[in-house]
Coordinates of C-alpha atoms in Angstrom, one line a residue:
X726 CA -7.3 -29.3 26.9
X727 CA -10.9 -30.4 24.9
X728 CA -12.1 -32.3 28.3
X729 CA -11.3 -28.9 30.0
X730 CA -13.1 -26.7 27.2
X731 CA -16.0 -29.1 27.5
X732 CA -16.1 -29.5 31.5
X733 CA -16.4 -25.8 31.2
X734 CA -19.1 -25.5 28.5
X735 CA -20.8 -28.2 31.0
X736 CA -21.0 -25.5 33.8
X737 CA -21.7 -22.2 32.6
X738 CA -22.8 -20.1 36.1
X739 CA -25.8 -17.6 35.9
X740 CA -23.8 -15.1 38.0
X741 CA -22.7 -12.1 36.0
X742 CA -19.5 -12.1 38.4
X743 CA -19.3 -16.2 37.8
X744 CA -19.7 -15.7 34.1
X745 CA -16.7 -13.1 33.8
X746 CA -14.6 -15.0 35.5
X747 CA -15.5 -18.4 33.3
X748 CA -15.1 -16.5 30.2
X749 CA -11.6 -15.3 31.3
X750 CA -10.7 -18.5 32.0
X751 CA -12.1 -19.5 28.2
X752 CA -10.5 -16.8 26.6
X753 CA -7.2 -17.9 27.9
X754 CA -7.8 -21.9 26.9
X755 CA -8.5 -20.2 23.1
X756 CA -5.2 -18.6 22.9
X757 CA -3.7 -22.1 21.8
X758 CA -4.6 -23.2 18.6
X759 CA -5.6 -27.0 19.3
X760 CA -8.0 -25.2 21.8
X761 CA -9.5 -23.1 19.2
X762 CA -9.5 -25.8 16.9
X763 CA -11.8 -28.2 19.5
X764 CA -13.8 -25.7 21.0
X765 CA -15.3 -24.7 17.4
X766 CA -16.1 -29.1 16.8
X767 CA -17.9 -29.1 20.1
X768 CA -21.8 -28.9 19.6
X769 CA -23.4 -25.9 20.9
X770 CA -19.9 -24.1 22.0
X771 CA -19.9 -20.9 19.1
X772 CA -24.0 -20.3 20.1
X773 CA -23.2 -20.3 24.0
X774 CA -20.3 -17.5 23.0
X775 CA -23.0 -15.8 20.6
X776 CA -25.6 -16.2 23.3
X777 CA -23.1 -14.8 26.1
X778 CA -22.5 -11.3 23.7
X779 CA -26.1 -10.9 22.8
X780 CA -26.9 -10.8 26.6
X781 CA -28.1 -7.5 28.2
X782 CA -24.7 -7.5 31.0
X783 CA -22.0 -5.2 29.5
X784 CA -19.2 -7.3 31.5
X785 CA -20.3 -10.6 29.9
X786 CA -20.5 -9.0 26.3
X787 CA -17.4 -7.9 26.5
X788 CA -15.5 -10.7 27.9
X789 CA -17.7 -13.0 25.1
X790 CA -16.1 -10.5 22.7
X791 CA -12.6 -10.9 23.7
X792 CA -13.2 -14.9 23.4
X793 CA -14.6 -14.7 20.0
X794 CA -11.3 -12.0 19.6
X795 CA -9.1 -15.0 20.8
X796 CA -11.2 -17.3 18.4
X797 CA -10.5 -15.2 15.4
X798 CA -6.7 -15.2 15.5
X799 CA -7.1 -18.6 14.1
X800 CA -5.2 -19.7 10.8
X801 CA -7.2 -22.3 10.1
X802 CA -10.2 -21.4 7.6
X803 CA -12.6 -23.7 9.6
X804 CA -12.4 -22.0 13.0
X805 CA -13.0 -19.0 11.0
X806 CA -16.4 -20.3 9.2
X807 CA -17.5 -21.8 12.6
X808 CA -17.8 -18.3 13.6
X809 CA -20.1 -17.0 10.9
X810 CA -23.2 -17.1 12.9
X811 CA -21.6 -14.4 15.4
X812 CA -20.7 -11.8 12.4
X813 CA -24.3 -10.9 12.0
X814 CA -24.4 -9.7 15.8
X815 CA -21.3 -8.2 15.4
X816 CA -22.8 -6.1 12.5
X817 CA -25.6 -5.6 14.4
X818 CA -23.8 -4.5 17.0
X819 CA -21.2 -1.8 15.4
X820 CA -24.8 -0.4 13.5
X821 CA -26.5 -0.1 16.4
X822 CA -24.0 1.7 18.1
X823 CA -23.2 3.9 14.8
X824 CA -24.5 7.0 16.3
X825 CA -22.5 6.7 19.0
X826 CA -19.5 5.7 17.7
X827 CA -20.2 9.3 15.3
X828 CA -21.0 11.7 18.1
X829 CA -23.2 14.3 18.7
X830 CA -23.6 15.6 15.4
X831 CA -23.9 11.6 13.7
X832 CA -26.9 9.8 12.2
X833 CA -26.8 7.3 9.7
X834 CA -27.5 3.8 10.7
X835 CA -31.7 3.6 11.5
X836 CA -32.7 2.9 7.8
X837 CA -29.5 0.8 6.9
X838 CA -30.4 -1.9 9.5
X839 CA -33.4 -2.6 7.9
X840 CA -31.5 -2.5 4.1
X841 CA -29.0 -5.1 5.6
X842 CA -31.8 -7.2 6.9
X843 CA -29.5 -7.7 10.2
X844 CA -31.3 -8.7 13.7
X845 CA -32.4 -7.1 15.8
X846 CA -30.2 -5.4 18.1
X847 CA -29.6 -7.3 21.5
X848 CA -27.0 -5.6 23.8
X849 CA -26.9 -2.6 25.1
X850 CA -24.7 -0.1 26.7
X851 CA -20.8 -0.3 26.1
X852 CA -18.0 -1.1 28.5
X853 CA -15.7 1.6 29.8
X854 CA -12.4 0.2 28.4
X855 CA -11.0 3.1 25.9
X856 CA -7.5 1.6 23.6
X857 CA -4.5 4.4 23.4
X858 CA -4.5 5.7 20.6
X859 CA 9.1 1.1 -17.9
X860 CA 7.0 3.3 -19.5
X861 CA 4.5 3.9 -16.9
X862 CA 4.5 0.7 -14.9
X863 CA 2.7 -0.3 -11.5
X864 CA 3.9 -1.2 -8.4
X865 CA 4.3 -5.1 -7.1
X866 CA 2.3 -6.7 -4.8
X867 CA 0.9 -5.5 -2.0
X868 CA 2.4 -6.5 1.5
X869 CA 0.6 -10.2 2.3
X870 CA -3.0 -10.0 4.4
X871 CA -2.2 -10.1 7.8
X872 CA -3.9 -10.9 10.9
X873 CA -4.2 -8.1 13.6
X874 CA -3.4 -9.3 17.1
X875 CA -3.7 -6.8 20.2
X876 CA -4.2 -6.9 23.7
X877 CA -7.8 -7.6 24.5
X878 CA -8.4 -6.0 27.6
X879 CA -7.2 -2.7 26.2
X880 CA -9.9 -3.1 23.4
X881 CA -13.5 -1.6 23.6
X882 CA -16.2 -3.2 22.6
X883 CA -16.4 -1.4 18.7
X884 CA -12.8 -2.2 18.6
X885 CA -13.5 -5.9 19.6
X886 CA -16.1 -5.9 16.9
X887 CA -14.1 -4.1 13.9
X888 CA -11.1 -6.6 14.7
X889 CA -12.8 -9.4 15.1
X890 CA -14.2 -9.0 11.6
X891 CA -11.3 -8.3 10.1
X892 CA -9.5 -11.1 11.2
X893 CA -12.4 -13.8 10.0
X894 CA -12.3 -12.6 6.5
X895 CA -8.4 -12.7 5.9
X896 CA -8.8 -16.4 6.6
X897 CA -12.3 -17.5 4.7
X898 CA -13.8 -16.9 1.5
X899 CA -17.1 -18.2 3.2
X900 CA -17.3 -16.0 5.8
X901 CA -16.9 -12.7 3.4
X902 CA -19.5 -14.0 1.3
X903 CA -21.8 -14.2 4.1
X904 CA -21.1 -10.7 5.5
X905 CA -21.6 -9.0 1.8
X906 CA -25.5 -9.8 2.1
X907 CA -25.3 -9.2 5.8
X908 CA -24.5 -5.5 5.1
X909 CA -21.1 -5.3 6.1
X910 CA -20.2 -2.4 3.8
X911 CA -23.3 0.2 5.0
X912 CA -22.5 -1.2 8.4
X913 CA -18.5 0.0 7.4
X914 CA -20.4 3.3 5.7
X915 CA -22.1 3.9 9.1
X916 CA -19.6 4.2 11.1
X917 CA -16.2 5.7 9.3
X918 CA -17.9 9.3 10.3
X919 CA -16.9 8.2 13.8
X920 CA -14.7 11.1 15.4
X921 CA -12.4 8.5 17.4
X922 CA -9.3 7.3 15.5
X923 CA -9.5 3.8 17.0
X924 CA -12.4 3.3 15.7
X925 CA -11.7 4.2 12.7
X926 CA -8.5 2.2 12.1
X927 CA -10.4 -0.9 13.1
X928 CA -12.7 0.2 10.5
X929 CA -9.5 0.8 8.1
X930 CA -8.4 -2.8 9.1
X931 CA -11.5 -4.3 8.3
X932 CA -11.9 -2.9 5.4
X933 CA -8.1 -3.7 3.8
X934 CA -8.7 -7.1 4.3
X935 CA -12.0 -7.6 2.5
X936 CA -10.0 -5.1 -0.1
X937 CA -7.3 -7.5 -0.7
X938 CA -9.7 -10.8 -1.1
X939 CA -9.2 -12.2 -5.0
X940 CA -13.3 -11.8 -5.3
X941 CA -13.1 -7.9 -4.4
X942 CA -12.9 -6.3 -8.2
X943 CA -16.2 -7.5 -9.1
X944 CA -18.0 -8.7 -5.7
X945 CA -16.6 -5.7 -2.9
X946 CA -15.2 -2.8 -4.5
X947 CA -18.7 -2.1 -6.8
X948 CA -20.3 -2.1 -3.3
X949 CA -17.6 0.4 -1.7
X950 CA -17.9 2.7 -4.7
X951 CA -21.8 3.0 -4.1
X952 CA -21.2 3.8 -0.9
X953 CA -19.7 6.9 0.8
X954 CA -16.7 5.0 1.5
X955 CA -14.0 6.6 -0.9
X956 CA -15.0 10.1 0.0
X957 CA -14.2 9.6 3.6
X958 CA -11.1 7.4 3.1
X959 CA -9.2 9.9 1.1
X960 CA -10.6 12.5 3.2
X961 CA -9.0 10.3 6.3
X962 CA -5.9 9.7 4.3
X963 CA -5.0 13.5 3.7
X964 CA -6.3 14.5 7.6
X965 CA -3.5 11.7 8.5
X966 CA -1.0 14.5 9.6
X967 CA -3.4 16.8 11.9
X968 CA -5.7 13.5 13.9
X969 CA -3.5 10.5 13.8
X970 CA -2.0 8.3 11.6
X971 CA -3.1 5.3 12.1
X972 CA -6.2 5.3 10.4
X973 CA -4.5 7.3 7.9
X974 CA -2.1 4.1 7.0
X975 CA -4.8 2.0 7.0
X976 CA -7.1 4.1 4.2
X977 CA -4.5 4.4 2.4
X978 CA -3.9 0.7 1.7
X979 CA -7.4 0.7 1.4
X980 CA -7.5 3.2 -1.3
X981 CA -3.8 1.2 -2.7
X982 CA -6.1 -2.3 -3.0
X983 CA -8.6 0.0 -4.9
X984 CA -6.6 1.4 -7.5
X985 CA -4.3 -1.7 -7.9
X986 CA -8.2 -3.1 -9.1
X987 CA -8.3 -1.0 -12.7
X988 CA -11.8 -0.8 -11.5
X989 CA -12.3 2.4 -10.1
X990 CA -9.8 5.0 -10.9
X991 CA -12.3 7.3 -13.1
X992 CA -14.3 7.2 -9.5
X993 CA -11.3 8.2 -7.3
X994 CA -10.2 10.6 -10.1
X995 CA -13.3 12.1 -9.8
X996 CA -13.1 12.8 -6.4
X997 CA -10.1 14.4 -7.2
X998 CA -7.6 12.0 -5.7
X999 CA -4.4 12.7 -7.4
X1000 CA -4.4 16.7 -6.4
X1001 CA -5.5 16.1 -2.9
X1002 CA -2.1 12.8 -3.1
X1003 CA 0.2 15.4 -4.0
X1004 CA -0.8 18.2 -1.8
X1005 CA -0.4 15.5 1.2
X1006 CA 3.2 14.2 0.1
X1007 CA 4.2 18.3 0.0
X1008 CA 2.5 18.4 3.5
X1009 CA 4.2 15.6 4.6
X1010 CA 7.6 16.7 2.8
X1011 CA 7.8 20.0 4.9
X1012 CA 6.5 18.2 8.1
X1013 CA 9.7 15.6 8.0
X1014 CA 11.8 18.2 6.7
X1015 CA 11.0 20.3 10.3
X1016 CA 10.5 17.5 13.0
X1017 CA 10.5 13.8 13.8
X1018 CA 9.9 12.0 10.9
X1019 CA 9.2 8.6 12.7
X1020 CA 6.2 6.7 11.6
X1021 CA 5.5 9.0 8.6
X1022 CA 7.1 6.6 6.3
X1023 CA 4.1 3.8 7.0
X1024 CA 1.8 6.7 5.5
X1025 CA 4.0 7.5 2.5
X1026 CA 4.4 4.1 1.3
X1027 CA 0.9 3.5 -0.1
X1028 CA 0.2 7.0 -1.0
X1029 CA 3.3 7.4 -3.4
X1030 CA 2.0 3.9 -4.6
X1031 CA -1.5 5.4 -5.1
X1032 CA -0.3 8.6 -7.2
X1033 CA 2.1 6.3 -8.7
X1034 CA -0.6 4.0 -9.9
X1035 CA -3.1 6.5 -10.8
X1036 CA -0.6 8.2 -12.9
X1037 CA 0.1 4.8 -14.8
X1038 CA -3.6 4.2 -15.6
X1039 CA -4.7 5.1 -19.0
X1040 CA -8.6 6.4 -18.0
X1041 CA -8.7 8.7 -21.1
X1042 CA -8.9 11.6 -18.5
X1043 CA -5.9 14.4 -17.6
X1044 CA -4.5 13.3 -14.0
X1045 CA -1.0 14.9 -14.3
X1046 CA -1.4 17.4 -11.6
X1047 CA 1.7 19.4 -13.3
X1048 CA 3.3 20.4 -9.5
X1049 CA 6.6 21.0 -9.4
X1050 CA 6.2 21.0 -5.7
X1051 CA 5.6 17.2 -5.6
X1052 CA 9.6 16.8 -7.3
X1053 CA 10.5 19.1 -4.5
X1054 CA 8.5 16.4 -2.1
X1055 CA 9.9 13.3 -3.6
X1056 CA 13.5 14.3 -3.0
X1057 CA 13.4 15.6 0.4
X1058 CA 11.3 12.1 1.5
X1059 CA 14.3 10.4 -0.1
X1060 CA 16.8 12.4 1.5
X1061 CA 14.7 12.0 5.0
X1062 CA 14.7 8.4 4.6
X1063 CA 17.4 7.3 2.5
X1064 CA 19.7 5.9 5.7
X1065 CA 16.6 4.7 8.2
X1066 CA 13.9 3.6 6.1
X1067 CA 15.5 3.1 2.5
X1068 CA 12.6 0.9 1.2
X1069 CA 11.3 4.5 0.9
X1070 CA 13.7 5.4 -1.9
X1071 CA 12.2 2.7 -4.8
X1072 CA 8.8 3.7 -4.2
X1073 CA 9.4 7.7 -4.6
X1074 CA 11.2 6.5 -7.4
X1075 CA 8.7 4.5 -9.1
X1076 CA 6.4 7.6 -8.8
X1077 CA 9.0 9.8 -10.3
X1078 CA 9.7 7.3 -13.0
X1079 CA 5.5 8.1 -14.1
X1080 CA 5.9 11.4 -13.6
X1081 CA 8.7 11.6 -15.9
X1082 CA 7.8 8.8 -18.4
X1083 CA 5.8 10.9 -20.9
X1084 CA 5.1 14.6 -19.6
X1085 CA 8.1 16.7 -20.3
X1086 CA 7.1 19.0 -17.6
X1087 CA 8.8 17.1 -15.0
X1088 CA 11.7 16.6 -16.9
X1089 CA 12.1 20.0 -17.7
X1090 CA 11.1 21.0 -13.7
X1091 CA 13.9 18.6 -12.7
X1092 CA 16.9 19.9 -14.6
X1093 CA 15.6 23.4 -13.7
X1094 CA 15.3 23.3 -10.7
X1095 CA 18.8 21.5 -9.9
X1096 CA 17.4 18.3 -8.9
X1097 CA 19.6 16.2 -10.9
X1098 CA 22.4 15.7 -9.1
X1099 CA 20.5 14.4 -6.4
X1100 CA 19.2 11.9 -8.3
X1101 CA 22.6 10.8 -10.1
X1102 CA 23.8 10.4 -6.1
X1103 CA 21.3 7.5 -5.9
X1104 CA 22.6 5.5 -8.7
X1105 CA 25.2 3.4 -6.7
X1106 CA 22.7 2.6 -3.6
X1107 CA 21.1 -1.1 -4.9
X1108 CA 20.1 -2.8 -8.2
X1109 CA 16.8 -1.5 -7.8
X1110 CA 17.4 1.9 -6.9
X1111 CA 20.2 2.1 -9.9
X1112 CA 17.6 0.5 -11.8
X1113 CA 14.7 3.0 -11.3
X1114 CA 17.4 5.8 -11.5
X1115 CA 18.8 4.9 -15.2
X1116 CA 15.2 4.6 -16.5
X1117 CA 14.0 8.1 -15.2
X1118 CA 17.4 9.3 -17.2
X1119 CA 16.3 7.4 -20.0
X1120 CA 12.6 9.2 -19.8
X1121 CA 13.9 12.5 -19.5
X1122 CA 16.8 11.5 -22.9
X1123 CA 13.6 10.5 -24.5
X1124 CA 12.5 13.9 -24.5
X1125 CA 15.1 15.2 -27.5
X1126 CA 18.6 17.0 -27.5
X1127 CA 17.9 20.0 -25.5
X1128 CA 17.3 17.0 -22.6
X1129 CA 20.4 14.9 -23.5
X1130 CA 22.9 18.3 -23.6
X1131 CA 21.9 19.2 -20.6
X1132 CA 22.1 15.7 -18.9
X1133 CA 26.0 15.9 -20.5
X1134 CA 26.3 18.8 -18.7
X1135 CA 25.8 17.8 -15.5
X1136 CA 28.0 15.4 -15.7
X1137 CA 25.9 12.4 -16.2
X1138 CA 28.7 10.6 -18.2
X1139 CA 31.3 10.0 -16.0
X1140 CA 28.8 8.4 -13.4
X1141 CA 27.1 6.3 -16.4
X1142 CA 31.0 4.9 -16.7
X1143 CA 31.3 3.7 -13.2
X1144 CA 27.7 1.7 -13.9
X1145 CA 29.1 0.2 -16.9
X1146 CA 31.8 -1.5 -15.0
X1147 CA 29.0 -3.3 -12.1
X1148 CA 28.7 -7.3 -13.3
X1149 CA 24.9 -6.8 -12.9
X1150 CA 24.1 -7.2 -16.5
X1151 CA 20.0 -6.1 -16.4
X1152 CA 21.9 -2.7 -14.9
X1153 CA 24.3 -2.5 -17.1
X1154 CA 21.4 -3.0 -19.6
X1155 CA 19.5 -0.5 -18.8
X1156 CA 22.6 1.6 -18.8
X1157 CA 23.0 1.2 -22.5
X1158 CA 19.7 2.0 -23.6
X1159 CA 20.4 5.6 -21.9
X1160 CA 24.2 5.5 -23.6
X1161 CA 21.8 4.7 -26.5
X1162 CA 19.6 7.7 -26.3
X1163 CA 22.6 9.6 -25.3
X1164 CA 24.8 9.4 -28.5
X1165 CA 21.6 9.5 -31.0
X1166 CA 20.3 12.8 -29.6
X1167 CA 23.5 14.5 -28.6
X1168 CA 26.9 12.9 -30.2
X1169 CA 29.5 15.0 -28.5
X1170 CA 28.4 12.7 -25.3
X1171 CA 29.5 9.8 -28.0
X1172 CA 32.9 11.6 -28.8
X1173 CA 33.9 12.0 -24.7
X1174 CA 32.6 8.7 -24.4
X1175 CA 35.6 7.2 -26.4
X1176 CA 37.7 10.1 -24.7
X1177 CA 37.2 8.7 -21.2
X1178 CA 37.7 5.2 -22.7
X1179 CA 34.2 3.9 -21.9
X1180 CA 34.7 2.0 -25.3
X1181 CA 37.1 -0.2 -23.6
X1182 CA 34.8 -0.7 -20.4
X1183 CA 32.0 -1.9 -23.2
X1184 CA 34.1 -3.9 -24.6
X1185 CA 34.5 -6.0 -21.8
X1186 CA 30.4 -6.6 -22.2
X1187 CA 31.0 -8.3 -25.3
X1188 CA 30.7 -11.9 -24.1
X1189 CA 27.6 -11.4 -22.0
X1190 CA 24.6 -12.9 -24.7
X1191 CA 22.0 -10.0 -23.5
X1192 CA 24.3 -7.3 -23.8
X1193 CA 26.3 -8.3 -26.7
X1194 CA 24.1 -6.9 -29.5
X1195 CA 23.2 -3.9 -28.1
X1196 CA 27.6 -3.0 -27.3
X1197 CA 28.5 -4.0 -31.0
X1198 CA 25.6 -1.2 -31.8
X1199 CA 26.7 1.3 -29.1
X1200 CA 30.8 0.9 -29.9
X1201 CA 29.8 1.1 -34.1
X1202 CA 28.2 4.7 -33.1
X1203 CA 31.2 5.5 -30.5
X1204 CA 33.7 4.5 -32.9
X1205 CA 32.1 5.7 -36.4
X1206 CA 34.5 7.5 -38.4
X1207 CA 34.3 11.7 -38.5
X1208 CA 33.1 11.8 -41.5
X1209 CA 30.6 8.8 -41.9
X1210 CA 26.7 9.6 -41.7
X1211 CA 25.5 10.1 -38.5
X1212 CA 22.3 9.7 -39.8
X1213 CA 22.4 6.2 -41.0
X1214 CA 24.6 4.8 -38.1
X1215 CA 21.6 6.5 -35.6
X1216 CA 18.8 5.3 -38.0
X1217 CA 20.2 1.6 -37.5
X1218 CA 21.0 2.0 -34.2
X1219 CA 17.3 3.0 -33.0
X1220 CA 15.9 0.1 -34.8
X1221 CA 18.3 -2.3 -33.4
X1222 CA 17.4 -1.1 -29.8
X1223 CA 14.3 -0.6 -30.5
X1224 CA 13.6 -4.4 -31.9
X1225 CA 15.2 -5.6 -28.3
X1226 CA 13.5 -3.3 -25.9

């Protein structure tokens, strides 16, 4: 395959018809990765590409572009880096097409050229190829970097561009470190006015990927903030449901990978993110509530894990937008999704358990509102589910005895019984801390506790080494006698859960 790549290279025609056809014959040699890898060690191969897209025939840019397309699906970090001298021309390319890319009513890009101290542009016109469209605690990891492969000859030039881009700087710390100083992020800024959603989810992929890279914190984000990046994205992100969701998705991992940072919440608080996150989770709540819902739960995933996240952070500024709607939201997306998409349910969840974790509001709004036994439904689904379900209880027992009589009421206890009895023992865990909570703030749940024999169902916990403090604890304030002090068997009983949560 290397002495075909190089017999080619040998005979590059002058023919724009001649050169379209040898490039398609290139680009289909690149798709194998031994190709790539050879084509990028022979001298002069990358600047005949680079030379091909710089030229002044639309046809041979854009078949160059699908070969350097082909080039970027690389794994390997040094087919990536022997790219780097193209991802100036690329930049050049997207800017000097910025206006464009806007519309009629766009202009940005003249004076940011010059600020990026790119080359000067050297192609022209564009093909005519268009591309159919707990405590507070934070979420895991994000989902790995990932490489976007599509069909090249459905891809427009721009498009070519944006995911050509993004691919190189998944692989290659190199390569993002030469596109900061290249101007990649007012070349991003220029263009994410576009009016055309493809464009602007390339743009969105781009932009996740440099997001995600281990240097953004203190070498990318500052740069995005300084920008007029975050405006737009959450702008994007809450437009999701009326032009496309696409882009939507990808802003809002963009947005995710900021927050996840700790180093610009204030920013995206200040822009009023949290509000304008709620009001699109309602919007999106009545939308799946009324129509198909398909697709819609790639958009909810990183939003609830935005709100949730901004909730958690500790800015020394209000962010509880105090909604009741957004309970009302959270449980119909559960409902929507529990049975197609139930990843769905552990992240509406993990919001809920930071709405819940120290404002009494929406513990209060979700007794009153009836929303409890909803939520007590979940608790036999999975460990994480029945996990994120007994520590939402536990926030809203936290909260004093008017909390804990009326989770007795609704018949928590019977359902906290069945839990005990699963050979999970963080569950089970968890389950006692509420049982804990339970009998210190409201003993008549202690008293039909031993009633329904849940005594005996703790019992059998006794020879588990995690749990076996925290039953003797739990059965001495279950079993104390009528008239001992409730107030010394609940004063050692805190401190003994409290020393082991």
């Amino acid at each position: 395959m290397c002495g075909q790549v190089s017999e080619l290279l040998r005979g590059v025609p002058r023919g724009s018809e001649d050169r379209r056809g040898w490039l398609r014959r290139l680009r289909r040699a690149l798709q194998s990765k031994e190709t790539q890898q050879e084509f990028v060690r022979l001298d002069g191969a990358v600047r005949t590409l680079v030379g091909l897209f710089t030229c002044s025939l639309p046809d041979v840019q854009l078949e160059a572009a699908r070969c350097l397309h082909e080039l970027s699906h690389s794994s390997d970090a040094a087919v990536a880096e022997a790219c780097v001298p193209v991802t100036s021309y690329l930049l050049t390319y997207l800017s000097g097409h910025s206006i464009e890319l806007m519309g009629p009513s766009g202009s940005l890009c003249s004076n940011l050229l010059h600020g990026a101290g790119l080359p000067p542009v050297l192609a022209q016109g564009s093909c005519g190829f268009a591309w159919p469209s707990l405590g507070t605690h934070e979420c895991g990891d994000p989902p790995p970097k990932t490489k976007r492969t599509l069909f090249p000859s459905c891809l427009h030039l721009q498009e070519l561009c944006l995911y050509t881009l993004g691919n190189l700087v998944v692989e290659s710390e190199v390569v993002r470190k030469k596109l900061l100083p290249q101007g990649i992020i007012p070349v991003l800024a220029s263009c994410i006015q576009s009016p055309h959603e493809a464009v602007l989810e390339g743009l969105g992929y781009v932009l996740s990927q440099l997001l995600q890279a281990n240097e953004a914190p203190t070498e990318i984000i500052p740069l995005v903030l300084d920008s007029v990046l975050p405006q737009h994205m959450l702008r994007l992100v809450c437009s999701g449901l009326k032009f496309g969701t696409g882009a939507a998705v990808e802003f809002a991992w963009c947005l995710h990978y900021i927050v996840c940072s700790h180093t610009a919440n204030v920013e995206l608080m200040s822009l009023g993110a949290v509000p304008a996150l709620t009001s699109l989770l309602c919007d999106i709540a009545s939308e799946i509530s009324q129509s198909d819902s398909e697709g819609l739960e790639l958009l909810i995933c990183p939003v609830l894990r935005c709100l949730g996240n901004l909730l958690a952070e500790e800015t020394g500024h209000e962010v509880q937008s105090q909604d009741e709607r957004l309970l009302v939201a959270l449980f119909i997306i559960m409902q929507c999704y529990l049975q197609q998409h139930p990843f769905i349910i552990p992240e509406s969840l993990w919001l809920l358990n930071n709405l819940t974790a120290d404002e009494p509001f929406f513990c209060s709004a979700l007794l009153s509102m009836d929303l409890l036994p909803a939520l007590l439904q979940l608790l036999p689904h999975s460990q994480t589910v029945s996990m994120l379900v007994l520590t939402v209880l536990c926030n809203i027992a936290e909260k004093g005895p008017a909390y804990c009589q009326q989770l007795h009421q609704q018949a928590a206890l019977p359902l906290l019984l069945q839990v005990l009895m699963v050979p999970d023992p963080e569950v089970v865990g968890q389950c006692l801390e509420l049982l804990h909570l339970l009998f210190l703030h409201w003993p008549q749940v202690a008293a039909d506790f031993v009633r329904q024999r849940g005594h005996q169902t703790l019992e059998q916990h006794q020879s588990t080494p995690e749990l076996q403090e925290r039953v003797r604890v739990l059965l001495d304030m279950a079993l104390q006698p009528p008239g001992a002090s409730a107030f010394s068997s609940s004063s050692t009983a805190s401190s003994t859960f409290s020393q082991m949560t």
